Short mmCIF file of C-alpha atoms in Angstrom, two decimals:
data_model
loop_
_atom_site.label_atom_id
_atom_site.label_comp_id
_atom_site.label_asym_id
_atom_site.label_seq_id
_atom_site.Cartn_x
_atom_site.Cartn_y
_atom_site.Cartn_z
CA MET A 1 0.27 0.01 -0.08
CA SER A 2 1.38 3.55 -0.96
CA ASP A 3 1.77 6.59 1.49
CA GLN A 4 -1.14 8.35 0.12
CA ASP A 5 -3.17 5.38 0.31
CA LYS A 6 -2.44 5.36 3.86
CA VAL A 7 -3.87 8.96 4.44
CA PRO A 8 -7.73 9.42 3.14
CA TYR A 9 -8.23 11.67 0.43
CA LEU A 10 -4.51 12.51 -0.51
CA LYS A 11 -4.57 11.33 -4.31
CA THR A 12 -1.48 12.14 -6.31
CA ASP A 13 -1.32 12.68 -10.42
CA ARG A 14 1.69 12.93 -12.21
CA GLY A 15 3.73 13.81 -9.49
CA ARG A 16 1.24 16.32 -7.89
CA TYR A 17 -0.49 15.61 -4.79
CA PHE A 18 -4.28 16.76 -4.37
CA TYR A 19 -7.14 16.07 -2.18
CA GLN A 20 -10.07 14.65 -3.60
CA ARG A 21 -13.26 13.46 -1.58
CA ARG A 22 -16.99 12.50 -2.62
CA VAL A 23 -19.77 15.23 -1.13
CA PRO A 24 -22.16 12.44 0.46
CA GLY A 25 -25.40 12.06 -1.99
CA LYS A 26 -28.07 14.14 0.24
CA LEU A 27 -25.76 17.15 0.09
CA GLN A 28 -24.71 17.45 -3.79
CA ALA A 29 -27.80 18.96 -5.05
CA HIS A 30 -27.32 21.39 -2.26
CA LEU A 31 -23.98 22.13 -2.72
CA GLY A 32 -24.10 21.68 -6.82
CA ILE A 33 -20.93 19.47 -6.59
CA ARG A 34 -20.21 15.56 -6.59
CA ARG A 35 -17.04 15.70 -5.17
CA TRP A 36 -14.19 18.33 -3.69
CA GLN A 37 -11.13 18.22 -5.63
CA ILE A 38 -8.33 20.74 -4.18
CA PRO A 39 -4.61 20.50 -5.80
CA CYS A 40 -1.80 21.03 -3.36
CA GLY A 41 0.40 22.52 -5.45
CA ASP A 42 3.99 22.31 -5.60
CA VAL A 43 4.69 20.97 -2.08
CA SER A 44 6.26 18.33 -0.39
CA TYR A 45 4.33 15.22 0.65
CA SER A 46 4.72 16.09 4.38
CA LYS A 47 2.89 19.23 3.72
CA ALA A 48 0.75 17.82 1.15
CA VAL A 49 -0.58 15.71 3.97
CA GLN A 50 -0.64 18.28 6.64
CA MET A 51 -2.91 20.27 3.98
CA VAL A 52 -5.18 17.20 3.43
CA VAL A 53 -5.71 16.59 6.75
CA THR A 54 -6.66 20.15 7.74
CA TRP A 55 -9.26 20.13 4.61
CA ALA A 56 -10.72 16.64 5.56
CA GLU A 57 -11.07 18.16 9.39
CA GLU A 58 -12.95 21.58 7.92
CA HIS A 59 -15.00 18.88 5.43
CA ASP A 60 -16.25 16.63 8.55
CA GLU A 61 -17.38 19.72 10.33
CA LEU A 62 -19.52 20.93 7.47
CA ILE A 63 -21.18 18.04 6.94
CA ALA A 64 -22.14 17.67 10.33
CA ASP A 65 -23.14 20.91 10.16
CA LEU A 66 -25.23 20.64 7.14
CA ARG A 67 -27.59 18.31 9.11
CA ASN A 68 -29.06 21.49 10.08
CA PRO A 69 -31.71 22.61 7.01
CA ASP A 70 -30.90 26.13 7.37
CA ARG A 71 -27.16 25.69 7.14
CA LEU A 72 -27.87 23.33 4.59
CA ARG A 73 -29.31 25.62 2.64
CA GLU A 74 -26.89 28.89 3.60
CA ALA A 75 -24.36 26.22 2.19
CA GLY A 76 -26.11 25.88 -0.95
CA VAL A 77 -26.50 29.30 -1.85
CA ALA A 78 -22.66 29.99 -1.06
CA ALA A 79 -21.57 26.79 -3.31
CA VAL A 80 -23.71 28.53 -6.11
CA ARG A 81 -22.48 32.13 -6.02
CA GLU A 82 -18.93 30.96 -5.89
CA ALA A 83 -19.44 28.98 -8.68
CA LYS A 84 -20.58 31.52 -10.28
CA THR A 85 -17.73 33.92 -9.50
CA VAL A 86 -14.88 31.33 -10.14
CA ARG A 87 -16.99 31.37 -14.03
CA ALA A 88 -16.92 34.83 -13.68
CA ALA A 89 -13.18 35.24 -13.45
CA GLU A 90 -12.34 32.50 -15.83
CA PRO A 91 -14.82 32.34 -18.66
CA ASP A 92 -14.96 29.35 -21.09
CA PRO A 93 -13.84 30.90 -24.19
CA LEU A 94 -16.22 28.07 -26.26
CA ALA A 95 -19.11 28.99 -24.05
CA LEU A 96 -22.24 30.67 -25.60
CA PRO A 97 -22.94 34.13 -24.70
CA GLY A 98 -25.34 34.16 -21.83
CA PHE A 99 -28.04 36.63 -23.55
CA TYR A 100 -30.40 36.33 -26.08
CA GLU A 101 -33.46 38.12 -27.41
CA MET A 102 -37.00 37.22 -26.90
CA THR A 103 -37.31 37.07 -30.76
CA GLU A 104 -36.40 34.29 -32.92
CA ARG A 105 -34.74 33.60 -35.87
CA LEU A 106 -36.88 32.58 -39.27
CA ASP A 107 -35.85 28.51 -38.69
CA GLY A 108 -36.56 29.16 -34.77
CA GLU A 109 -32.88 29.28 -33.79
CA LYS A 110 -32.25 31.91 -31.03
CA GLN A 111 -30.08 34.64 -31.93
CA TYR A 112 -27.41 35.11 -29.29
CA TYR A 113 -25.72 38.32 -28.38
CA SER A 114 -22.89 39.59 -25.90
CA ARG A 115 -24.44 41.72 -23.10
CA GLU A 116 -22.81 44.88 -25.15
CA ALA A 117 -24.03 43.99 -28.27
CA LEU A 118 -27.63 43.30 -27.25
CA PRO A 119 -29.76 45.47 -29.70
CA ARG A 120 -32.67 45.17 -27.14
CA PRO A 121 -31.66 44.44 -23.83
CA TRP A 122 -34.74 44.77 -22.14
CA GLN A 123 -36.16 41.98 -23.91
CA ALA A 124 -33.19 39.67 -22.90
CA ALA A 125 -33.95 40.77 -19.28
CA ALA A 126 -37.61 39.85 -19.80
CA GLN A 127 -36.43 35.88 -21.03
CA MET A 128 -33.91 35.87 -17.91
CA MET A 129 -36.81 36.78 -15.50
CA ALA A 130 -38.89 34.17 -17.41
CA VAL A 131 -36.31 31.13 -16.73
CA ALA A 132 -35.67 32.46 -13.40
CA GLU A 133 -39.34 32.40 -12.55
CA ALA A 134 -39.65 28.64 -14.39
CA ASP A 135 -36.71 27.42 -12.08
CA TYR A 136 -37.81 28.99 -8.91
CA ALA A 137 -41.45 27.06 -9.54
CA GLY A 138 -39.57 23.72 -9.85
CA LYS A 139 -40.26 23.80 -13.79
CA PRO A 140 -37.05 24.97 -15.21
CA SER A 141 -36.99 25.48 -19.00
CA LEU A 142 -34.84 22.78 -21.31
CA ASP A 143 -33.96 25.39 -23.72
CA ALA A 144 -30.24 26.22 -21.95
CA PRO A 145 -29.10 22.67 -21.42
CA ILE A 146 -30.43 21.36 -24.96
CA SER A 147 -28.16 24.38 -26.71
CA GLU A 148 -25.51 23.50 -24.40
CA ILE A 149 -25.75 19.50 -26.05
CA ASN A 150 -26.28 20.84 -29.43
CA TYR A 151 -23.37 23.15 -29.25
CA ARG A 152 -21.06 20.24 -27.73
CA LEU A 153 -22.31 17.66 -30.46
CA SER A 154 -21.38 20.61 -33.45
CA GLU A 155 -18.04 20.40 -31.55
CA LEU A 156 -17.79 17.17 -32.08
CA GLU A 157 -18.77 17.29 -35.82
CA ARG A 158 -15.97 19.85 -36.40
CA GLY A 159 -13.34 17.38 -35.10
CA ASP A 160 -12.63 19.57 -32.21
CA ALA A 161 -11.05 17.25 -29.14
CA ILE A 162 -13.39 16.60 -26.54
CA THR A 163 -11.71 17.32 -22.96
CA ARG A 164 -14.00 18.08 -20.18
CA LYS A 165 -17.09 15.97 -19.19
CA MET A 166 -20.47 17.97 -19.67
CA SER A 167 -21.86 17.16 -16.72
CA LEU A 168 -25.74 18.45 -16.59
CA PRO A 169 -28.15 19.04 -13.91
CA ALA A 170 -31.55 16.07 -13.59
CA LEU A 171 -33.85 18.79 -14.78
CA PRO A 172 -37.39 17.08 -15.69
CA GLY A 173 -37.36 15.67 -18.86
CA LEU A 174 -33.25 16.18 -19.86
CA ARG A 175 -32.57 12.43 -19.64
CA GLU A 176 -35.58 11.97 -21.78
CA TYR A 177 -34.31 14.07 -24.18
CA VAL A 178 -30.62 12.95 -24.33
CA ALA A 179 -32.00 9.23 -24.42
CA THR A 180 -33.52 10.43 -28.04
CA LEU A 181 -29.95 11.45 -29.44
CA ASP A 182 -27.46 8.88 -30.77
CA PRO A 183 -25.92 7.18 -27.69
CA THR A 184 -22.49 7.16 -29.80
CA LEU A 185 -22.36 10.46 -30.22
CA VAL A 186 -23.65 11.56 -26.53
CA ALA A 187 -20.80 9.11 -24.97
CA ALA A 188 -18.32 10.35 -27.70
CA ALA A 189 -19.32 14.03 -26.71
CA LYS A 190 -18.95 12.87 -23.00
CA ILE A 191 -22.78 14.32 -22.10
CA GLU A 192 -24.23 12.99 -18.96
CA VAL A 193 -26.88 13.76 -16.76
CA ARG A 194 -26.35 13.41 -13.16
CA ASP A 195 -27.97 11.57 -10.70
CA GLY A 196 -29.78 12.97 -7.55
CA PRO A 197 -32.06 15.44 -6.72
CA LEU A 198 -32.00 18.84 -8.09
CA MET A 199 -30.90 21.38 -6.22
CA PRO A 200 -34.05 24.18 -5.53
CA LEU A 201 -33.57 27.48 -6.47
CA HIS A 202 -33.81 29.19 -3.26
CA PRO A 203 -35.57 32.62 -2.81
CA GLU A 204 -31.97 34.25 -2.42
CA LEU A 205 -30.55 32.55 -5.42
CA PHE A 206 -33.98 33.85 -7.28
CA LEU A 207 -33.41 37.04 -6.24
CA ASP A 208 -29.79 37.03 -7.65
CA ARG A 209 -31.30 35.90 -10.82
CA LEU A 210 -33.34 38.65 -10.92
CA ASN A 211 -31.08 41.44 -10.18
CA ALA A 212 -28.98 39.94 -12.68
CA ALA A 213 -31.78 40.57 -15.30
CA TYR A 214 -32.07 44.15 -14.16
CA ASP A 215 -28.63 44.86 -14.87
CA VAL A 216 -28.79 43.28 -17.93
CA GLY A 217 -31.70 45.00 -19.16
CA PHE A 218 -31.91 48.19 -17.01
CA GLY A 219 -28.73 48.89 -15.43
CA PRO A 220 -27.25 52.28 -15.43
CA ASP A 221 -25.44 51.97 -18.89
CA ARG A 222 -28.72 51.25 -20.41
CA ASP A 223 -30.88 53.95 -22.14
CA PRO A 224 -34.73 53.44 -22.73
CA PRO A 225 -35.84 53.31 -26.55
CA THR A 226 -37.28 56.16 -28.13
CA ASP A 227 -39.83 54.28 -30.32
CA PRO A 228 -43.20 54.58 -28.20
CA ASP A 229 -44.19 50.89 -28.73
CA GLN A 230 -40.72 49.64 -27.44
CA LYS A 231 -41.22 52.41 -24.75
CA ASP A 232 -44.18 50.54 -23.42
CA GLU A 233 -42.57 47.23 -24.01
CA TYR A 234 -39.40 48.96 -21.75
CA ASP A 235 -41.48 50.46 -19.22
CA PHE A 236 -43.68 46.90 -18.56
CA ILE A 237 -40.78 44.79 -18.08
CA LYS A 238 -39.47 46.84 -15.90
CA ARG A 239 -42.28 47.72 -13.73
CA LYS A 240 -42.67 43.72 -13.41
CA LEU A 241 -39.12 43.04 -12.74
CA GLU A 242 -38.58 45.90 -10.12
CA ARG A 243 -41.82 44.79 -8.43
CA LYS A 244 -40.37 40.86 -7.96
CA ILE A 245 -37.05 42.12 -6.66
CA SER A 246 -39.08 44.55 -4.13
CA GLU A 247 -41.54 41.41 -3.09
CA LEU A 248 -38.50 38.81 -2.60
CA SER A 249 -36.14 41.20 -0.67
CA PRO A 250 -37.97 45.02 0.19
CA ASP A 251 -34.85 47.69 -0.56
CA PRO A 252 -35.01 49.48 2.91
CA ASN A 253 -34.15 52.52 0.67
CA THR A 254 -37.69 53.09 -1.33
CA ILE A 255 -38.59 56.52 -2.16
CA ARG A 256 -40.57 56.76 0.86
CA ALA A 257 -38.42 55.51 3.35
CA ILE A 258 -35.54 57.98 1.82
CA THR A 259 -38.13 60.93 2.19
CA GLU A 260 -38.30 60.36 5.86
CA ARG A 261 -34.74 60.19 6.46
CA TYR A 262 -34.36 63.51 4.33
CA CYS A 263 -36.41 65.06 6.45
CA ASP A 264 -35.45 63.55 9.53
CA PHE A 265 -31.77 64.69 8.83
CA ASN A 266 -33.15 68.21 7.86
CA SER A 267 -35.53 68.79 11.07
CA ILE A 268 -38.41 69.28 8.77
CA ARG A 269 -41.61 70.02 10.78
CA SER A 270 -44.42 67.40 10.52
CA GLY A 271 -46.53 69.98 8.14
CA THR A 272 -43.61 70.60 6.13
CA ARG A 273 -43.03 67.15 5.95
CA SER A 274 -46.53 66.43 5.33
CA LYS A 275 -46.64 68.40 1.82
CA TYR A 276 -43.07 66.96 0.98
CA ARG A 277 -45.29 63.42 1.24
CA ARG A 278 -47.76 64.75 -0.82
CA GLU A 279 -45.60 65.90 -3.72
CA LEU A 280 -43.33 62.54 -3.57
CA ALA A 281 -46.60 60.63 -4.08
CA ARG A 282 -46.89 62.06 -7.27
CA LEU A 283 -43.90 60.69 -8.25
CA ILE A 284 -44.54 57.34 -6.58
CA ALA A 285 -47.95 57.16 -8.97
CA ILE A 286 -45.59 56.72 -11.57
CA THR A 287 -43.09 54.79 -10.66
CA GLY A 288 -44.31 52.95 -7.48
CA ASP A 289 -42.67 52.90 -4.07
CA VAL A 290 -39.31 51.35 -5.64
CA PRO A 291 -35.97 51.86 -4.53
CA ILE A 292 -34.36 54.91 -5.21
CA GLY A 293 -31.58 54.16 -7.33
CA HIS A 294 -34.52 52.60 -9.66
CA VAL A 295 -35.90 55.96 -10.71
CA ARG A 296 -34.68 57.59 -13.52
CA THR A 297 -34.09 60.26 -15.40
CA GLU A 298 -37.34 59.61 -17.96
CA HIS A 299 -39.53 59.07 -14.75
CA LEU A 300 -38.91 62.61 -13.34
CA ARG A 301 -39.41 64.40 -16.92
CA GLN A 302 -42.83 62.13 -17.28
CA LEU A 303 -43.65 63.50 -14.31
CA ARG A 304 -42.85 67.20 -15.40
CA ASP A 305 -44.45 66.84 -18.57
CA LYS A 306 -47.55 65.72 -16.55
CA LEU A 307 -47.99 68.85 -14.79
CA ILE A 308 -47.15 70.94 -17.19
CA GLY A 309 -50.73 72.46 -18.50
CA GLU A 310 -52.24 71.08 -15.40
CA ILE A 311 -50.45 73.67 -12.79
CA LYS A 312 -48.26 76.93 -13.43
CA PRO A 313 -44.36 76.77 -13.77
CA ALA A 314 -44.01 78.15 -10.25
CA SER A 315 -46.20 75.37 -8.93
CA ILE A 316 -44.12 73.05 -10.75
CA GLN A 317 -41.31 74.19 -9.10
CA ALA A 318 -42.71 74.05 -5.62
CA VAL A 319 -43.61 70.15 -6.55
CA PHE A 320 -39.86 69.65 -7.57
CA THR A 321 -38.28 71.12 -4.62
CA PRO A 322 -38.42 68.53 -2.38
CA ILE A 323 -37.56 65.90 -4.79
CA LYS A 324 -34.61 67.91 -6.05
CA GLY A 325 -33.66 67.97 -2.51
CA ILE A 326 -34.25 64.08 -1.72
CA PHE A 327 -32.69 63.27 -4.75
CA SER A 328 -29.34 65.41 -4.05
CA PHE A 329 -29.67 64.04 -0.34
CA ALA A 330 -29.14 60.41 -1.54
CA PHE A 331 -26.48 61.05 -4.27
CA ASP A 332 -24.62 62.72 -1.30
CA GLU A 333 -25.12 59.60 1.09
CA ASP A 334 -23.92 57.29 -1.65
CA LEU A 335 -27.26 55.62 -1.81
CA ILE A 336 -27.39 56.48 -5.72
CA ASN A 337 -24.38 56.74 -8.35
CA ILE A 338 -25.93 59.16 -10.53
CA ASN A 339 -28.80 61.84 -9.61
CA PRO A 340 -31.70 61.65 -12.29
CA MET A 341 -32.74 65.48 -11.13
CA ALA A 342 -29.41 66.62 -12.91
CA GLY A 343 -30.98 65.90 -15.99
CA VAL A 344 -34.38 67.51 -15.53
CA LYS A 345 -35.23 70.83 -16.85
CA LEU A 346 -37.87 72.80 -15.36
CA PRO A 347 -40.44 74.98 -17.01
CA ARG A 348 -39.20 78.99 -16.12
CA ASP A 349 -42.21 81.49 -14.42
CA LYS A 350 -42.03 84.35 -17.01
CA ARG A 351 -44.39 86.33 -15.26
CA PRO A 352 -42.89 89.56 -14.19
CA ILE A 353 -42.53 89.82 -10.31
CA GLU A 354 -45.29 92.11 -9.94
CA GLU A 355 -47.70 89.54 -11.28
CA ARG A 356 -46.06 86.52 -9.19
CA LYS A 357 -45.58 88.41 -5.71
CA TRP A 358 -48.49 88.58 -3.02
CA LYS A 359 -49.76 92.32 -3.41
CA SER A 360 -50.41 93.94 0.04
CA PHE A 361 -53.64 95.27 1.42
CA GLU A 362 -54.44 98.99 1.22
CA PRO A 363 -55.41 100.53 4.89
CA THR A 364 -58.86 100.75 4.21
CA GLU A 365 -58.65 97.14 3.06
CA VAL A 366 -57.30 96.10 6.45
CA ARG A 367 -60.09 98.22 8.43
CA ARG A 368 -62.75 96.60 6.22
CA ILE A 369 -60.59 92.50 6.72
CA LEU A 370 -60.48 93.33 10.59
CA GLU A 371 -64.30 94.59 10.83
CA ALA A 372 -65.64 91.78 8.94
CA ALA A 373 -63.38 89.30 10.78
CA GLU A 374 -64.83 90.30 14.14
CA ASP A 375 -68.48 90.07 12.76
CA THR A 376 -67.73 86.95 11.42
CA TRP A 377 -65.82 84.90 14.02
CA ASP A 378 -67.22 86.47 17.01
CA LYS A 379 -70.12 84.40 16.82
CA PRO A 380 -70.95 80.75 16.23
CA ALA A 381 -69.95 79.89 12.57
CA LYS A 382 -71.33 76.69 10.80
CA GLY A 383 -68.58 73.85 10.50
CA LEU A 384 -66.26 75.61 13.24
CA THR A 385 -65.86 74.71 16.78
CA ASP A 386 -65.67 77.39 18.83
CA GLU A 387 -62.14 76.82 19.74
CA ARG A 388 -60.99 76.61 16.14
CA ARG A 389 -63.00 79.95 15.03
CA GLU A 390 -61.48 81.93 17.87
CA ALA A 391 -58.27 81.04 16.95
CA ILE A 392 -58.84 81.83 13.17
CA HIS A 393 -59.58 85.22 14.32
CA MET A 394 -57.05 85.33 16.72
CA VAL A 395 -54.57 84.18 14.11
CA VAL A 396 -55.71 86.94 11.60
CA ARG A 397 -55.19 89.54 14.36
CA ILE A 398 -51.50 88.54 15.13
CA LEU A 399 -50.41 88.67 11.40
CA THR A 400 -51.88 91.83 10.84
CA PHE A 401 -49.98 93.57 13.61
CA SER A 402 -46.33 91.35 13.69
CA GLY A 403 -45.42 90.64 10.05
CA MET A 404 -44.72 87.03 10.93
CA ARG A 405 -45.70 83.54 8.84
CA PRO A 406 -48.51 81.93 9.36
CA ILE A 407 -46.75 78.78 10.28
CA GLU A 408 -44.56 81.00 12.74
CA VAL A 409 -47.91 82.01 14.62
CA ILE A 410 -49.29 78.12 14.90
CA ARG A 411 -46.29 76.98 16.57
CA LEU A 412 -45.68 79.33 19.31
CA THR A 413 -46.00 78.05 22.62
CA THR A 414 -46.30 79.79 26.03
CA ASP A 415 -42.57 80.34 26.46
CA ASP A 416 -42.48 82.42 23.20
CA VAL A 417 -44.49 85.15 24.23
CA ASP A 418 -44.26 87.38 27.28
CA ASP A 419 -45.84 90.96 27.55
CA LYS A 420 -42.90 92.53 25.58
CA LEU A 421 -42.09 90.22 23.08
CA ILE A 422 -42.70 87.39 20.91
CA ARG A 423 -39.82 84.80 20.35
CA ILE A 424 -39.97 83.14 16.81
CA LYS A 425 -37.81 80.17 16.21
CA GLY A 426 -37.10 76.76 14.12
CA SER A 427 -39.15 78.78 11.16
CA LYS A 428 -38.10 78.67 7.29
CA THR A 429 -34.32 79.65 7.44
CA GLU A 430 -31.47 80.44 9.82
CA SER A 431 -32.43 84.25 10.00
CA SER A 432 -35.67 83.57 10.77
CA THR A 433 -35.15 82.59 14.29
CA ARG A 434 -35.79 86.29 16.09
CA VAL A 435 -37.68 88.41 18.53
CA VAL A 436 -40.20 90.66 17.54
CA PRO A 437 -41.50 93.42 19.88
CA LEU A 438 -45.19 92.58 20.87
CA HIS A 439 -47.47 95.20 19.26
CA PRO A 440 -50.05 97.18 21.78
CA GLU A 441 -53.10 95.62 19.60
CA LEU A 442 -51.66 92.23 20.97
CA ALA A 443 -51.52 93.05 24.55
CA ASP A 444 -54.06 90.17 24.97
CA LEU A 445 -51.93 87.47 23.29
CA PRO A 446 -49.78 86.03 26.02
CA ASN A 447 -52.58 85.34 28.22
CA TRP A 448 -54.44 83.55 25.08
CA ILE A 449 -51.47 81.66 24.42
CA ALA A 450 -51.45 80.38 27.81
CA ALA A 451 -54.49 79.29 27.68
CA GLY A 452 -54.19 77.07 25.33
CA GLY A 453 -55.53 79.12 22.43
CA LEU A 454 -53.59 77.36 19.42
CA LYS A 455 -54.20 74.00 20.77
CA THR A 456 -57.38 73.44 18.18
CA PHE A 457 -54.45 73.02 15.38
CA GLN A 458 -52.48 70.52 17.05
CA SER A 459 -55.09 67.76 15.96
CA ILE A 460 -54.21 68.50 12.38
CA LYS A 461 -51.62 66.30 11.00
CA THR A 462 -51.20 67.72 7.50
CA ASP A 463 -51.51 71.50 7.02
CA GLN A 464 -51.76 73.24 10.18
CA VAL A 465 -52.42 76.50 8.27
CA GLY A 466 -54.69 75.47 5.90
CA SER A 467 -57.90 76.09 7.97
CA VAL A 468 -56.67 79.51 8.75
CA ARG A 469 -55.86 79.93 4.90
CA HIS A 470 -59.00 78.79 3.80
CA ASN A 471 -61.43 80.40 6.29
CA PHE A 472 -59.28 83.97 5.28
CA ALA A 473 -60.25 83.30 1.85
CA ARG A 474 -63.83 82.76 2.28
CA LEU A 475 -63.73 86.08 4.21
CA LEU A 476 -62.08 87.81 1.58
CA ARG A 477 -64.14 86.39 -1.21
CA GLU A 478 -67.82 85.64 -0.04
CA GLN A 479 -68.47 86.99 3.83
CA MET A 480 -67.35 90.57 3.50
CA ARG A 481 -69.81 93.06 2.00
CA ASP A 482 -67.81 94.39 -0.63
CA PRO A 483 -65.75 91.25 -1.22
CA ILE A 484 -61.85 91.33 -2.37
CA LYS A 485 -61.49 89.50 -5.37
CA ASP A 486 -57.83 89.70 -6.59
CA PRO A 487 -56.37 86.35 -6.41
CA GLN A 488 -53.13 88.23 -5.57
CA LYS A 489 -54.29 89.16 -2.22
CA ALA A 490 -54.56 86.32 0.51
CA LEU A 491 -53.54 85.21 4.00
CA TYR A 492 -49.73 85.88 3.22
CA SER A 493 -50.86 89.32 2.04
CA LEU A 494 -50.81 90.33 5.47
CA ARG A 495 -47.08 90.21 5.43
CA SER A 496 -46.24 92.36 3.03
CA THR A 497 -48.74 94.72 4.41
CA PHE A 498 -47.14 95.02 7.51
CA VAL A 499 -43.76 95.68 5.81
CA ASN A 500 -45.68 98.70 3.86
CA ALA A 501 -47.05 99.81 7.04
CA MET A 502 -43.42 99.92 8.57
CA ARG A 503 -42.24 101.89 5.97
CA ARG A 504 -44.88 104.53 5.97
CA ALA A 505 -43.86 104.86 9.50
CA GLY A 506 -40.19 105.92 8.59
CA ALA A 507 -38.36 102.32 10.01
CA ASP A 508 -35.20 101.58 7.73
CA ILE A 509 -34.69 98.44 5.74
CA GLN A 510 -32.38 97.02 8.40
CA VAL A 511 -35.77 97.29 10.94
CA GLN A 512 -37.81 96.03 8.61
CA ARG A 513 -35.27 92.86 7.99
CA ALA A 514 -34.95 92.23 11.40
CA ILE A 515 -38.73 92.15 11.76
CA LEU A 516 -39.37 89.98 9.02
CA GLY A 517 -36.86 87.46 9.57
CA HIS A 518 -35.17 87.96 6.34
CA LYS A 519 -31.56 87.23 5.74
CA GLU A 520 -28.71 89.85 5.62
CA ALA A 521 -26.84 90.06 2.44
CA GLY A 522 -22.79 88.96 3.00
CA ALA A 523 -20.78 88.08 5.84
CA ILE A 524 -22.70 90.93 7.73
CA ARG A 525 -24.81 88.14 9.79
CA HIS A 526 -21.84 86.87 11.62
CA TYR A 527 -20.63 89.88 12.70
CA ASP A 528 -24.08 92.33 13.42
CA ASP A 529 -26.81 91.25 15.65
CA GLY A 530 -28.95 93.83 13.95
CA PRO A 531 -30.96 96.74 15.62
CA GLU A 532 -31.09 96.79 19.08
CA PHE A 533 -34.76 95.53 20.85
CA ALA A 534 -35.28 98.80 22.03
CA VAL A 535 -35.13 100.46 18.12
CA LYS A 536 -37.35 97.62 16.89
CA ARG A 537 -39.85 97.86 19.43
CA GLN A 538 -40.08 101.86 18.87
CA TRP A 539 -40.68 101.01 14.99
CA VAL A 540 -43.07 98.31 15.75
CA GLU A 541 -45.53 100.63 18.39
CA ALA A 542 -45.40 103.10 15.73
CA THR A 543 -46.62 100.72 13.05
CA ASP A 544 -50.58 100.52 11.81
CA PRO A 545 -51.43 98.93 8.73
CA ARG A 546 -54.77 100.68 9.05
CA VAL A 547 -53.45 103.98 8.47
#
């Protein structure tokens, strides 16, 4: 007995040592191999023995561990992925390219292409998806192994040397197909169908196959077709593939999930967050809530084109404001490789500024508005609780005599107001954080806030200003004796009205900016705290929008 026969699994061939061991039959289907065969390299006999003993111990542990069904599955998945990696690193130069179109040639023979040469890659993706689905359902197609067999037989016909055995899995019906061939040719071509059960296509491997199909048909280097009919086919296949991928392994980085992360990162308040969700819902209606990396420039252009004609250019810009921010955030966080918004041009609002901005109210209009507000909201109103009615009235008064933004008023707390001032924080921009002297007309504001006057808006989870905006518009357009119909005059007009009143009173531009919370130009913001409180108080008390 030779030395190597004394050492289990140690084999020699032409002076070289290698480890060879049969995989237990029950494990062959799960691992996708019949035996382990590992070369020891150019080493001495003693070193080869040491290596073989180590491998044998590792495989003993693996075999014992694989009695656990979960480990068996994990090992099977790992073996398939490892084999795929090896094939990719060392491709067979005689193997057929792995991609073909859904269409067939006139004689019924499929036309194969390399990945780069595919004329309609989305069709190849559809075929790959269909084959993967059949395998996953336990009903694999025989197309691929039959093509391999025919190719091997054509090699034999050409007189090529057949050195490697073609060992095919025991697909249902494949053994019967091979039995129809000339057995002499099959033997000469070294074609065999393996015994043993077929390895199941585990969900992880099914997902790998679907992702590979997506990369072939819709990867970053793939552009959608321009032909309308082909574009419909492209979109249909893409959506179906994305849905199946999402069902198998939900990507946490969906559009909705990244929207929430973006809002959390930027400390966006609930009202604005709700608005952002509504705008992103427009995009999701087109794409579905897919992983954000699946959104393409053409999806965003589709949304833009849908909105053109429905809403004004300024409103389209507003819709895309959160969308641009979210995709920029995803790009900065390396969640996407390309920002699809970079290729989207939005329509510009060509109206002059005078036609776009909110117009201020004239002093006579302010007096009429306050009188109408008192007449309308100081008594029970249909559709409004007493608390909401009184709160709307008070918010309108605050806006009239402070120059604040509506949302800034809604967010006020007891700590933000005293008998001298209003503290505004966490508003639209950094410069919006400020202190505004309390106008004499708002002397009752601290007690009203302390009594919970604004609590009625806390139950609104979406647009908290919406109730005030809606009822103020009704007051202007319907409930006043002489309605104000100008569409450029609305709730937000009270802010510019207060600015004009300050200017009429004589306040300079620095005081106006400090009261409104407008950004100071340049680096001066870092060194100048703005006007003293006493100066601001002087001009606020001198300001009266009614005169």
